[in-house]
CSV table of C-alpha atoms in Angstrom, one decimal:
chain,number,residue,atom,x,y,z
A,140,UNK,CA,-64.2,-45.4,-11.3
A,141,UNK,CA,-65.9,-42.0,-11.5
A,142,UNK,CA,-68.7,-41.3,-9.0
A,143,UNK,CA,-72.3,-42.1,-9.8
A,144,UNK,CA,-74.3,-39.6,-7.8
A,145,UNK,CA,-77.7,-38.9,-9.4
A,146,UNK,CA,-76.5,-35.7,-11.0
A,147,UNK,CA,-73.5,-37.3,-12.7
A,148,UNK,CA,-75.6,-40.3,-13.9
A,149,UNK,CA,-76.6,-39.6,-17.5
A,150,UNK,CA,-80.3,-39.3,-18.0
A,151,UNK,CA,-80.2,-40.5,-21.6
A,152,UNK,CA,-77.7,-42.1,-24.0
A,153,UNK,CA,-76.1,-43.9,-21.1
A,154,UNK,CA,-73.9,-45.8,-23.5
A,155,UNK,CA,-72.0,-42.5,-24.0
A,156,UNK,CA,-70.9,-42.5,-20.4
A,157,UNK,CA,-67.3,-43.3,-19.7
A,158,UNK,CA,-66.6,-44.4,-16.2
A,159,UNK,CA,-62.9,-44.6,-15.7
A,160,UNK,CA,-60.8,-42.0,-14.2
A,161,UNK,CA,-58.1,-42.0,-16.9
A,162,UNK,CA,-60.7,-40.9,-19.4
A,163,UNK,CA,-61.6,-37.9,-17.2
A,164,UNK,CA,-57.9,-37.0,-16.8
A,165,UNK,CA,-57.3,-37.3,-20.6
A,166,UNK,CA,-60.2,-34.9,-21.5
A,167,UNK,CA,-59.0,-32.4,-18.9
A,168,UNK,CA,-55.4,-32.6,-19.9
A,169,UNK,CA,-56.2,-32.2,-23.6
A,170,UNK,CA,-58.6,-29.2,-23.2
A,171,UNK,CA,-57.2,-25.7,-23.1
A,172,UNK,CA,-60.1,-23.8,-21.4
A,173,UNK,CA,-63.0,-24.9,-19.3
A,174,UNK,CA,-66.4,-23.3,-18.9
A,175,UNK,CA,-67.1,-22.5,-15.3
A,176,UNK,CA,-70.7,-22.3,-14.2
A,177,UNK,CA,-71.9,-20.6,-11.0
A,178,UNK,CA,-75.2,-19.4,-9.7
A,179,UNK,CA,-75.2,-15.6,-9.3
A,180,UNK,CA,-78.3,-13.9,-8.0
A,181,UNK,CA,-80.3,-17.0,-8.6
A,182,UNK,CA,-79.4,-17.3,-12.3
A,183,UNK,CA,-76.7,-19.2,-14.1
A,184,UNK,CA,-73.4,-17.6,-15.2
A,185,UNK,CA,-71.0,-19.4,-17.5
A,186,UNK,CA,-67.5,-18.1,-18.1
A,187,UNK,CA,-64.5,-19.4,-20.0
A,188,UNK,CA,-61.7,-20.0,-17.5
A,189,UNK,CA,-58.2,-21.2,-17.4
A,190,UNK,CA,-57.5,-24.4,-15.5
A,191,UNK,CA,-55.0,-27.1,-14.8
A,192,UNK,CA,-55.0,-30.5,-13.3
A,193,UNK,CA,-52.8,-32.2,-10.7
A,194,UNK,CA,-53.9,-35.6,-9.7
A,195,UNK,CA,-57.5,-35.4,-8.7
A,196,UNK,CA,-57.5,-31.6,-8.1
A,197,UNK,CA,-58.5,-29.1,-10.7
A,198,UNK,CA,-57.1,-25.6,-10.2
A,199,UNK,CA,-59.0,-22.7,-11.6
A,200,UNK,CA,-57.8,-19.2,-12.4
A,201,UNK,CA,-59.8,-17.1,-10.0
A,202,UNK,CA,-59.7,-13.9,-12.1
A,203,UNK,CA,-62.2,-14.6,-14.7
A,204,UNK,CA,-64.1,-11.3,-14.8
A,205,UNK,CA,-66.8,-12.2,-12.3
A,206,UNK,CA,-66.3,-10.4,-9.1
A,207,UNK,CA,-68.3,-13.1,-7.3
A,208,UNK,CA,-65.7,-15.6,-8.2
A,209,UNK,CA,-63.0,-13.6,-6.5
A,210,UNK,CA,-64.8,-12.7,-3.3
A,211,UNK,CA,-66.8,-15.8,-2.5
A,212,UNK,CA,-65.4,-18.1,0.1
A,213,UNK,CA,-66.5,-21.5,-1.1
A,214,UNK,CA,-68.3,-21.6,-4.4
A,215,UNK,CA,-70.6,-24.2,-5.8
A,216,UNK,CA,-69.5,-24.8,-9.4
A,217,UNK,CA,-70.0,-26.9,-12.4
A,218,UNK,CA,-66.9,-27.1,-14.6
A,219,UNK,CA,-67.2,-28.4,-18.1
A,220,UNK,CA,-64.5,-29.2,-20.6
A,221,UNK,CA,-65.5,-30.1,-24.1
A,222,UNK,CA,-63.3,-31.4,-27.0
A,223,UNK,CA,-65.1,-31.3,-30.3
A,224,UNK,CA,-63.8,-34.1,-32.5
A,225,UNK,CA,-66.0,-34.1,-35.6
A,226,UNK,CA,-69.2,-33.3,-37.4
A,227,UNK,CA,-71.3,-36.4,-38.1
A,228,UNK,CA,-73.1,-36.1,-41.5
A,229,UNK,CA,-75.8,-38.7,-41.6
A,230,UNK,CA,-78.1,-39.6,-44.4
A,231,UNK,CA,-81.0,-37.9,-42.6
A,232,UNK,CA,-81.0,-34.4,-41.1
A,233,UNK,CA,-82.3,-35.8,-37.9
A,234,UNK,CA,-79.3,-38.2,-37.3
A,235,UNK,CA,-76.7,-35.5,-37.8
A,236,UNK,CA,-74.5,-35.3,-34.7
A,237,UNK,CA,-71.1,-34.4,-33.3
A,238,UNK,CA,-68.2,-36.5,-32.1
A,239,UNK,CA,-66.9,-35.1,-28.9
A,240,UNK,CA,-65.5,-35.8,-25.5
A,241,UNK,CA,-66.7,-33.9,-22.5
A,242,UNK,CA,-66.1,-33.8,-18.8
A,243,UNK,CA,-68.5,-32.3,-16.3
A,244,UNK,CA,-67.4,-31.8,-12.7
A,245,UNK,CA,-69.6,-30.7,-9.8
A,246,UNK,CA,-68.2,-29.5,-6.5
A,247,UNK,CA,-67.2,-26.7,-4.3
A,248,UNK,CA,-64.3,-24.5,-5.5
A,249,UNK,CA,-62.2,-23.3,-2.6
A,250,UNK,CA,-59.7,-20.5,-2.7
A,251,UNK,CA,-56.2,-21.7,-2.2
A,252,UNK,CA,-54.6,-19.4,0.4
A,253,UNK,CA,-51.8,-21.3,2.0
A,254,UNK,CA,-48.7,-19.8,0.2
A,255,UNK,CA,-47.0,-23.1,-0.8
A,256,UNK,CA,-50.2,-24.6,-2.0
A,257,UNK,CA,-51.1,-21.4,-3.9
A,258,UNK,CA,-47.7,-21.3,-5.6
A,259,UNK,CA,-48.2,-25.0,-6.5
A,260,UNK,CA,-51.6,-24.1,-8.0
A,261,UNK,CA,-50.1,-21.3,-10.1
A,262,UNK,CA,-47.5,-23.7,-11.4
A,263,UNK,CA,-50.2,-26.2,-12.4
A,264,UNK,CA,-52.2,-23.5,-14.1
A,265,UNK,CA,-49.1,-22.3,-16.0
A,266,UNK,CA,-48.0,-25.8,-16.9
A,267,UNK,CA,-51.4,-26.3,-18.5
A,268,UNK,CA,-51.6,-23.0,-20.3
A,269,UNK,CA,-48.0,-22.8,-21.4
A,270,UNK,CA,-45.9,-25.9,-20.7
A,271,UNK,CA,-42.3,-24.8,-20.1
A,272,UNK,CA,-43.1,-21.2,-19.2
A,273,UNK,CA,-42.8,-21.8,-15.5
A,274,UNK,CA,-39.1,-22.6,-16.0
A,275,UNK,CA,-38.5,-20.1,-18.9
A,276,UNK,CA,-40.3,-16.9,-17.9
A,277,UNK,CA,-39.7,-14.5,-14.9
A,278,UNK,CA,-41.2,-16.0,-11.7
A,279,UNK,CA,-44.1,-14.5,-9.9
A,280,UNK,CA,-43.1,-11.7,-7.5
A,281,UNK,CA,-44.7,-11.0,-4.1
A,282,UNK,CA,-47.1,-8.3,-5.4
A,283,UNK,CA,-48.3,-10.5,-8.2
A,284,UNK,CA,-48.6,-13.4,-5.9
A,285,UNK,CA,-50.8,-11.5,-3.5
A,286,UNK,CA,-53.1,-10.2,-6.3
A,287,UNK,CA,-53.7,-13.4,-8.1
A,288,UNK,CA,-56.4,-15.8,-7.1
A,289,UNK,CA,-56.4,-19.6,-7.4
A,290,UNK,CA,-59.3,-21.9,-6.8
A,291,UNK,CA,-59.1,-25.7,-6.2
A,292,UNK,CA,-61.9,-28.1,-7.1
A,293,UNK,CA,-61.8,-31.8,-6.1
A,294,UNK,CA,-62.5,-34.2,-9.0
A,295,UNK,CA,-64.6,-36.5,-6.8
A,296,UNK,CA,-67.9,-35.9,-8.6
A,297,UNK,CA,-67.4,-36.0,-12.3
A,298,UNK,CA,-68.7,-37.6,-15.4
A,299,UNK,CA,-67.3,-38.1,-18.9
A,300,UNK,CA,-69.4,-38.5,-22.0
A,301,UNK,CA,-68.2,-39.2,-25.5
A,302,UNK,CA,-69.2,-40.0,-29.0
A,303,UNK,CA,-66.5,-41.3,-31.4
A,304,UNK,CA,-68.2,-43.2,-34.2
A,305,UNK,CA,-69.6,-42.8,-37.7
A,306,UNK,CA,-73.1,-42.0,-38.7
A,307,UNK,CA,-75.9,-43.9,-37.0
A,308,UNK,CA,-78.4,-44.1,-39.8
A,309,UNK,CA,-81.8,-45.7,-40.2
A,310,UNK,CA,-81.8,-48.9,-42.2
A,311,UNK,CA,-84.2,-47.4,-44.7
A,312,UNK,CA,-81.9,-44.4,-45.2
A,313,UNK,CA,-78.9,-46.7,-45.8
A,314,UNK,CA,-81.0,-48.6,-48.4
A,315,UNK,CA,-82.1,-45.5,-50.1
A,316,UNK,CA,-78.5,-44.5,-50.6
A,317,UNK,CA,-79.6,-40.9,-51.4
A,318,UNK,CA,-77.2,-38.9,-49.3
A,319,UNK,CA,-73.5,-39.0,-48.3
A,320,UNK,CA,-72.6,-40.1,-44.8
A,321,UNK,CA,-69.4,-39.7,-42.9
A,322,UNK,CA,-67.5,-37.6,-40.4
A,323,UNK,CA,-65.7,-34.3,-40.9
A,324,UNK,CA,-63.0,-34.3,-38.3
A,325,UNK,CA,-62.5,-31.1,-36.2
A,326,UNK,CA,-59.1,-30.4,-34.7
A,327,UNK,CA,-57.6,-27.8,-32.6
A,328,UNK,CA,-54.1,-26.9,-33.8
A,329,UNK,CA,-51.3,-24.5,-33.0
A,330,UNK,CA,-50.2,-22.1,-35.7
A,331,UNK,CA,-46.8,-20.5,-36.3
A,332,UNK,CA,-45.5,-18.7,-33.2
A,333,UNK,CA,-45.8,-14.9,-33.6
A,334,UNK,CA,-42.9,-13.1,-31.7
A,335,UNK,CA,-43.9,-10.0,-29.8
A,336,UNK,CA,-43.4,-6.8,-31.8
A,337,UNK,CA,-41.2,-5.5,-29.0
A,338,UNK,CA,-39.0,-8.6,-28.8
A,339,UNK,CA,-35.4,-7.7,-29.1
A,340,UNK,CA,-33.6,-9.1,-32.2
A,341,UNK,CA,-31.7,-12.4,-31.9
A,342,UNK,CA,-34.4,-14.3,-30.1
A,343,UNK,CA,-35.4,-17.6,-31.6
A,344,UNK,CA,-38.7,-19.2,-30.7
A,345,UNK,CA,-37.8,-21.5,-27.7
A,346,UNK,CA,-38.4,-25.2,-28.0
A,347,UNK,CA,-41.3,-25.3,-25.4
A,348,UNK,CA,-43.2,-22.9,-27.7
A,349,UNK,CA,-42.1,-24.1,-31.1
A,350,UNK,CA,-42.5,-27.8,-30.3
A,351,UNK,CA,-45.9,-27.6,-28.6
A,352,UNK,CA,-48.5,-30.1,-29.9
B,117,UNK,CA,-75.4,-1.8,-29.4
B,118,UNK,CA,-75.5,-4.6,-27.0
B,119,UNK,CA,-77.4,-4.2,-23.8
B,120,UNK,CA,-75.7,-2.9,-20.7
B,121,UNK,CA,-77.6,-4.4,-17.8
B,122,UNK,CA,-75.5,-4.8,-14.7
B,123,UNK,CA,-74.9,-8.5,-15.3
B,124,UNK,CA,-73.6,-7.9,-18.9
B,125,UNK,CA,-71.4,-5.0,-17.8
B,126,UNK,CA,-67.9,-6.3,-17.2
B,127,UNK,CA,-66.7,-6.0,-13.7
B,128,UNK,CA,-63.0,-5.7,-14.7
B,129,UNK,CA,-60.9,-5.3,-17.9
B,130,UNK,CA,-63.7,-3.2,-19.3
B,131,UNK,CA,-61.5,-2.4,-22.3
B,132,UNK,CA,-62.1,-6.0,-23.4
B,133,UNK,CA,-65.8,-5.4,-23.8
B,134,UNK,CA,-67.1,-5.1,-27.3
B,135,UNK,CA,-70.4,-3.4,-27.7
B,136,UNK,CA,-71.6,-3.8,-31.2
B,137,UNK,CA,-74.0,-6.4,-32.3
B,138,UNK,CA,-72.0,-7.5,-35.4
B,139,UNK,CA,-69.2,-8.7,-33.0
B,140,UNK,CA,-71.7,-10.8,-31.1
B,141,UNK,CA,-73.1,-12.3,-34.3
B,142,UNK,CA,-69.5,-13.0,-35.6
B,143,UNK,CA,-68.6,-14.9,-32.5
B,144,UNK,CA,-71.8,-16.9,-32.5
B,145,UNK,CA,-71.5,-17.7,-36.2
B,146,UNK,CA,-67.9,-18.9,-36.0
B,147,UNK,CA,-68.4,-21.1,-32.9
B,148,UNK,CA,-69.5,-24.7,-33.3
B,149,UNK,CA,-70.9,-25.5,-29.9
B,150,UNK,CA,-72.0,-23.4,-27.0
B,151,UNK,CA,-71.9,-24.1,-23.3
B,152,UNK,CA,-75.4,-23.9,-21.8
B,153,UNK,CA,-75.7,-23.1,-18.1
B,154,UNK,CA,-78.8,-23.7,-16.1
B,155,UNK,CA,-79.6,-23.9,-12.4
B,156,UNK,CA,-80.8,-27.3,-11.4
B,157,UNK,CA,-81.7,-28.1,-7.8
B,158,UNK,CA,-80.0,-24.9,-6.8
B,159,UNK,CA,-76.6,-25.7,-8.3
B,160,UNK,CA,-75.1,-24.8,-11.7
B,161,UNK,CA,-75.1,-27.3,-14.6
B,162,UNK,CA,-73.1,-26.6,-17.7
B,163,UNK,CA,-73.5,-28.7,-20.8
B,164,UNK,CA,-72.1,-28.5,-24.4
B,165,UNK,CA,-74.9,-27.9,-26.7
B,166,UNK,CA,-75.5,-27.4,-30.4
B,167,UNK,CA,-76.9,-24.1,-31.5
B,168,UNK,CA,-77.6,-21.8,-34.4
B,169,UNK,CA,-78.4,-18.1,-34.9
B,170,UNK,CA,-81.0,-16.4,-37.1
B,171,UNK,CA,-81.0,-12.6,-36.7
B,172,UNK,CA,-81.2,-12.0,-33.0
B,173,UNK,CA,-82.6,-15.4,-32.0
B,174,UNK,CA,-80.4,-18.2,-30.8
B,175,UNK,CA,-81.8,-21.7,-31.3
B,176,UNK,CA,-80.6,-24.4,-29.0
B,177,UNK,CA,-80.8,-28.1,-29.4
B,178,UNK,CA,-83.1,-29.2,-26.6
B,179,UNK,CA,-81.8,-32.7,-26.3
B,180,UNK,CA,-78.6,-32.2,-24.5
B,181,UNK,CA,-78.7,-35.0,-21.9
B,182,UNK,CA,-80.3,-33.0,-19.1
B,183,UNK,CA,-83.9,-34.0,-18.7
B,184,UNK,CA,-84.7,-30.7,-17.0
B,185,UNK,CA,-83.9,-29.0,-20.3
B,186,UNK,CA,-86.5,-31.0,-22.1
B,187,UNK,CA,-89.3,-30.8,-19.6
B,188,UNK,CA,-89.1,-27.2,-18.3
B,189,UNK,CA,-91.3,-24.7,-19.9
B,190,UNK,CA,-89.3,-21.5,-19.7
B,191,UNK,CA,-85.7,-21.9,-18.6
B,192,UNK,CA,-83.3,-19.2,-17.3
B,193,UNK,CA,-80.1,-19.9,-19.1
B,194,UNK,CA,-76.6,-18.5,-19.7
B,195,UNK,CA,-75.2,-19.4,-23.0
B,196,UNK,CA,-71.5,-18.9,-23.6
B,197,UNK,CA,-69.6,-19.4,-26.8
B,198,UNK,CA,-65.8,-19.1,-26.7
B,199,UNK,CA,-63.3,-19.0,-29.5
B,200,UNK,CA,-59.7,-19.5,-28.3
B,201,UNK,CA,-57.4,-17.7,-30.7
B,202,UNK,CA,-54.0,-17.9,-29.1
B,203,UNK,CA,-51.7,-18.6,-26.1
B,204,UNK,CA,-50.0,-15.4,-25.0
B,205,UNK,CA,-46.4,-16.1,-23.8
B,206,UNK,CA,-45.2,-13.1,-21.7
B,207,UNK,CA,-41.8,-12.5,-20.3
B,208,UNK,CA,-43.2,-13.1,-16.8
B,209,UNK,CA,-45.4,-16.0,-15.7
B,210,UNK,CA,-47.9,-13.7,-14.3
B,211,UNK,CA,-48.6,-11.9,-17.6
B,212,UNK,CA,-49.3,-15.1,-19.5
B,213,UNK,CA,-52.7,-14.9,-21.0
B,214,UNK,CA,-55.0,-16.1,-23.9
B,215,UNK,CA,-56.3,-14.4,-26.9
B,216,UNK,CA,-60.0,-15.2,-27.4
B,217,UNK,CA,-63.4,-14.0,-28.3
B,218,UNK,CA,-66.3,-14.9,-26.1
B,219,UNK,CA,-70.0,-14.2,-26.1
B,220,UNK,CA,-72.2,-14.5,-23.0
B,221,UNK,CA,-76.0,-14.4,-23.3
B,222,UNK,CA,-78.5,-14.3,-20.5
B,223,UNK,CA,-82.2,-14.9,-21.0
B,224,UNK,CA,-85.1,-17.3,-20.9
B,225,UNK,CA,-85.0,-20.1,-23.3
B,226,UNK,CA,-88.4,-21.0,-24.6
B,227,UNK,CA,-89.5,-24.3,-26.3
B,228,UNK,CA,-90.4,-23.7,-29.9
B,229,UNK,CA,-93.7,-25.6,-30.4
B,230,UNK,CA,-95.5,-23.9,-33.3
B,231,UNK,CA,-94.7,-26.4,-36.1
B,232,UNK,CA,-93.6,-23.9,-38.8
B,233,UNK,CA,-91.4,-22.0,-36.2
B,234,UNK,CA,-90.0,-25.3,-34.9
B,235,UNK,CA,-89.1,-26.5,-38.4
B,236,UNK,CA,-87.4,-23.2,-39.0
B,237,UNK,CA,-85.4,-23.6,-35.8
B,238,UNK,CA,-84.3,-27.1,-36.9
B,239,UNK,CA,-83.2,-25.7,-40.2
B,240,UNK,CA,-81.2,-23.0,-38.4
B,241,UNK,CA,-79.6,-25.6,-36.1
B,242,UNK,CA,-78.7,-27.8,-39.1
B,243,UNK,CA,-77.4,-24.9,-41.2
B,244,UNK,CA,-75.0,-24.1,-38.3
B,245,UNK,CA,-73.9,-27.7,-37.6
B,246,UNK,CA,-73.6,-28.8,-41.2
B,247,UNK,CA,-74.2,-26.2,-43.8
B,248,UNK,CA,-75.7,-27.8,-46.9
B,249,UNK,CA,-77.1,-30.8,-45.1
B,250,UNK,CA,-80.7,-29.4,-44.9
B,251,UNK,CA,-80.8,-29.6,-48.7
B,252,UNK,CA,-78.7,-32.7,-49.2
B,253,UNK,CA,-79.9,-35.1,-46.5
B,254,UNK,CA,-83.3,-36.8,-46.0
B,255,UNK,CA,-85.7,-34.3,-44.4
B,256,UNK,CA,-87.2,-34.7,-41.0
B,257,UNK,CA,-90.2,-37.0,-40.8
B,258,UNK,CA,-93.2,-36.6,-38.6
B,259,UNK,CA,-92.0,-39.0,-35.9
B,260,UNK,CA,-88.6,-37.3,-35.7
B,261,UNK,CA,-90.1,-33.9,-35.7
B,262,UNK,CA,-92.3,-34.8,-32.8
B,263,UNK,CA,-89.5,-36.2,-30.8
B,264,UNK,CA,-87.0,-33.4,-31.2
B,265,UNK,CA,-86.9,-30.4,-29.0
B,266,UNK,CA,-85.8,-26.8,-30.0
B,267,UNK,CA,-85.4,-23.9,-27.7
B,268,UNK,CA,-85.2,-20.2,-28.7
B,269,UNK,CA,-83.3,-17.6,-26.8
B,270,UNK,CA,-83.5,-13.9,-27.5
B,271,UNK,CA,-80.1,-12.2,-28.0
B,272,UNK,CA,-81.3,-9.1,-26.2
B,273,UNK,CA,-79.0,-9.4,-23.2
B,274,UNK,CA,-75.5,-10.3,-24.3
B,275,UNK,CA,-71.9,-9.2,-23.9
B,276,UNK,CA,-68.8,-9.9,-26.0
B,277,UNK,CA,-65.3,-9.9,-24.6
B,278,UNK,CA,-62.1,-10.3,-26.5
B,279,UNK,CA,-58.4,-10.2,-26.3
B,280,UNK,CA,-56.5,-10.0,-29.6
B,281,UNK,CA,-53.0,-8.6,-28.9
B,282,UNK,CA,-49.5,-9.5,-28.1
B,283,UNK,CA,-47.9,-9.8,-24.6
B,284,UNK,CA,-48.5,-7.0,-22.2
B,285,UNK,CA,-45.2,-7.1,-20.3
B,286,UNK,CA,-43.9,-4.9,-17.5
B,287,UNK,CA,-41.3,-2.4,-18.6
B,288,UNK,CA,-38.7,-4.0,-16.4
B,289,UNK,CA,-39.3,-7.4,-17.9
B,290,UNK,CA,-38.9,-5.9,-21.4
B,291,UNK,CA,-35.7,-4.3,-20.4
B,292,UNK,CA,-34.3,-7.5,-18.8
B,293,UNK,CA,-34.9,-9.3,-22.1
B,294,UNK,CA,-34.6,-12.6,-20.3
B,295,UNK,CA,-37.5,-14.5,-21.8
B,296,UNK,CA,-39.2,-14.9,-25.2
B,297,UNK,CA,-42.5,-13.2,-25.7
B,298,UNK,CA,-45.1,-13.8,-28.3
B,299,UNK,CA,-48.4,-15.5,-29.3
B,300,UNK,CA,-48.9,-19.1,-30.3
B,301,UNK,CA,-52.0,-19.0,-32.5
B,302,UNK,CA,-54.7,-21.6,-31.8
B,303,UNK,CA,-57.0,-22.6,-34.6
B,304,UNK,CA,-59.9,-24.9,-35.1
B,305,UNK,CA,-59.6,-26.7,-38.4
B,306,UNK,CA,-61.5,-29.4,-40.3
B,307,UNK,CA,-59.7,-32.5,-41.3
B,308,UNK,CA,-60.1,-34.8,-44.3
B,309,UNK,CA,-63.7,-36.1,-44.5
B,310,UNK,CA,-64.1,-39.7,-43.5
B,311,UNK,CA,-66.8,-41.5,-45.4
B,312,UNK,CA,-69.0,-43.8,-43.4
B,313,UNK,CA,-67.9,-47.5,-43.4
B,314,UNK,CA,-71.3,-48.5,-44.8
B,315,UNK,CA,-71.4,-45.9,-47.6
B,316,UNK,CA,-72.0,-47.5,-50.9
B,317,UNK,CA,-69.1,-47.3,-53.5
B,318,UNK,CA,-69.2,-44.5,-56.0
B,319,UNK,CA,-70.0,-41.7,-53.6
B,320,UNK,CA,-67.7,-38.7,-53.7
B,321,UNK,CA,-67.5,-36.3,-50.8
B,322,UNK,CA,-70.1,-33.6,-51.7
B,323,UNK,CA,-69.0,-30.0,-52.0
B,324,UNK,CA,-70.8,-28.8,-48.9
B,325,UNK,CA,-68.6,-31.2,-46.8
B,326,UNK,CA,-65.4,-31.1,-48.7
B,327,UNK,CA,-65.4,-27.3,-49.2
B,328,UNK,CA,-66.3,-26.5,-45.6
B,329,UNK,CA,-64.1,-23.9,-43.9
């Protein structure tokens, strides 16, 4: 079960809360980027960030453009991953909605410094961003390893919220039958791989790229 | 030009900064949801939120599940919209990256209370979520209008960042020619409209839904 601290207990639409850990893992594994929130100089800062999950640890790419993320020791964060699944067209403007799955995680992101753990974090990040690349591409060298930053966040305090249903119209609007109602699905898809302009001739797109779903 | 306050001046990879206002508008107009960051009880909170843009005003759906968003008068926020365009496969693990466009806006979100302005905000939100629905669906009634909450955020302090290029490999990795390099495009697409189970027979999917791109 996911935690139910006050800040992860939904204040409204509680029926949208999902409380099992597999749902949290599924959202995190399907998402490609997270939105990382921190407090900087007393105001919020939200940046798109690469991540990866291993068990109940979320690894975050520490080089996101905010210097505070790279220099802080422990960092209070909120990490949110949202999958938009559809636009819900209701018979009334007011009941329009979205179908989605979202995960919100609170906690302290800690820099991973121990070399073996840091290398593992890099592998998890790479496996999430580009499955197969850890094996296919040139490995991280010592200089790169020293320059890169990996943060780890425990998935202890997290909540998942979702909506996955058709329009929820008022009875009088259904009776009036004056507007269309339904869901327009939204999907994230991969396009045709685009080889680098400087790639030498003879390369075929490898299976881990071509076959990605 | 976009503002260049210290917090919207990029700390690294400055060449990724885009400083014209049309680029900001383009990112906001193409995105479907934003991630709204606030500080609550001293810690960050990031929630997916519906939005819409009119000129240099961003309207936010005030009912996002966080009670603080509905009760606060003026709210210091950071709103981030990210469009993921591709996964960049480089010849080295370290140079893997993403192509993306992101907008980050700082400011004070203010509740829109004046009725005409609030109705306009609702129209902007609806036009963004579901273009055509404002004209097609049943209009907002007095009870719904009173219950809904709209926030307005000025786009004065904003930054846009993007990456839209192929792999940036080290010369020695290009020479080694030991790995594939290229971009796997990522796209958000609409699927086939799914009529509501309780829709009466005879309805065809209207053009504003079927023709949406």
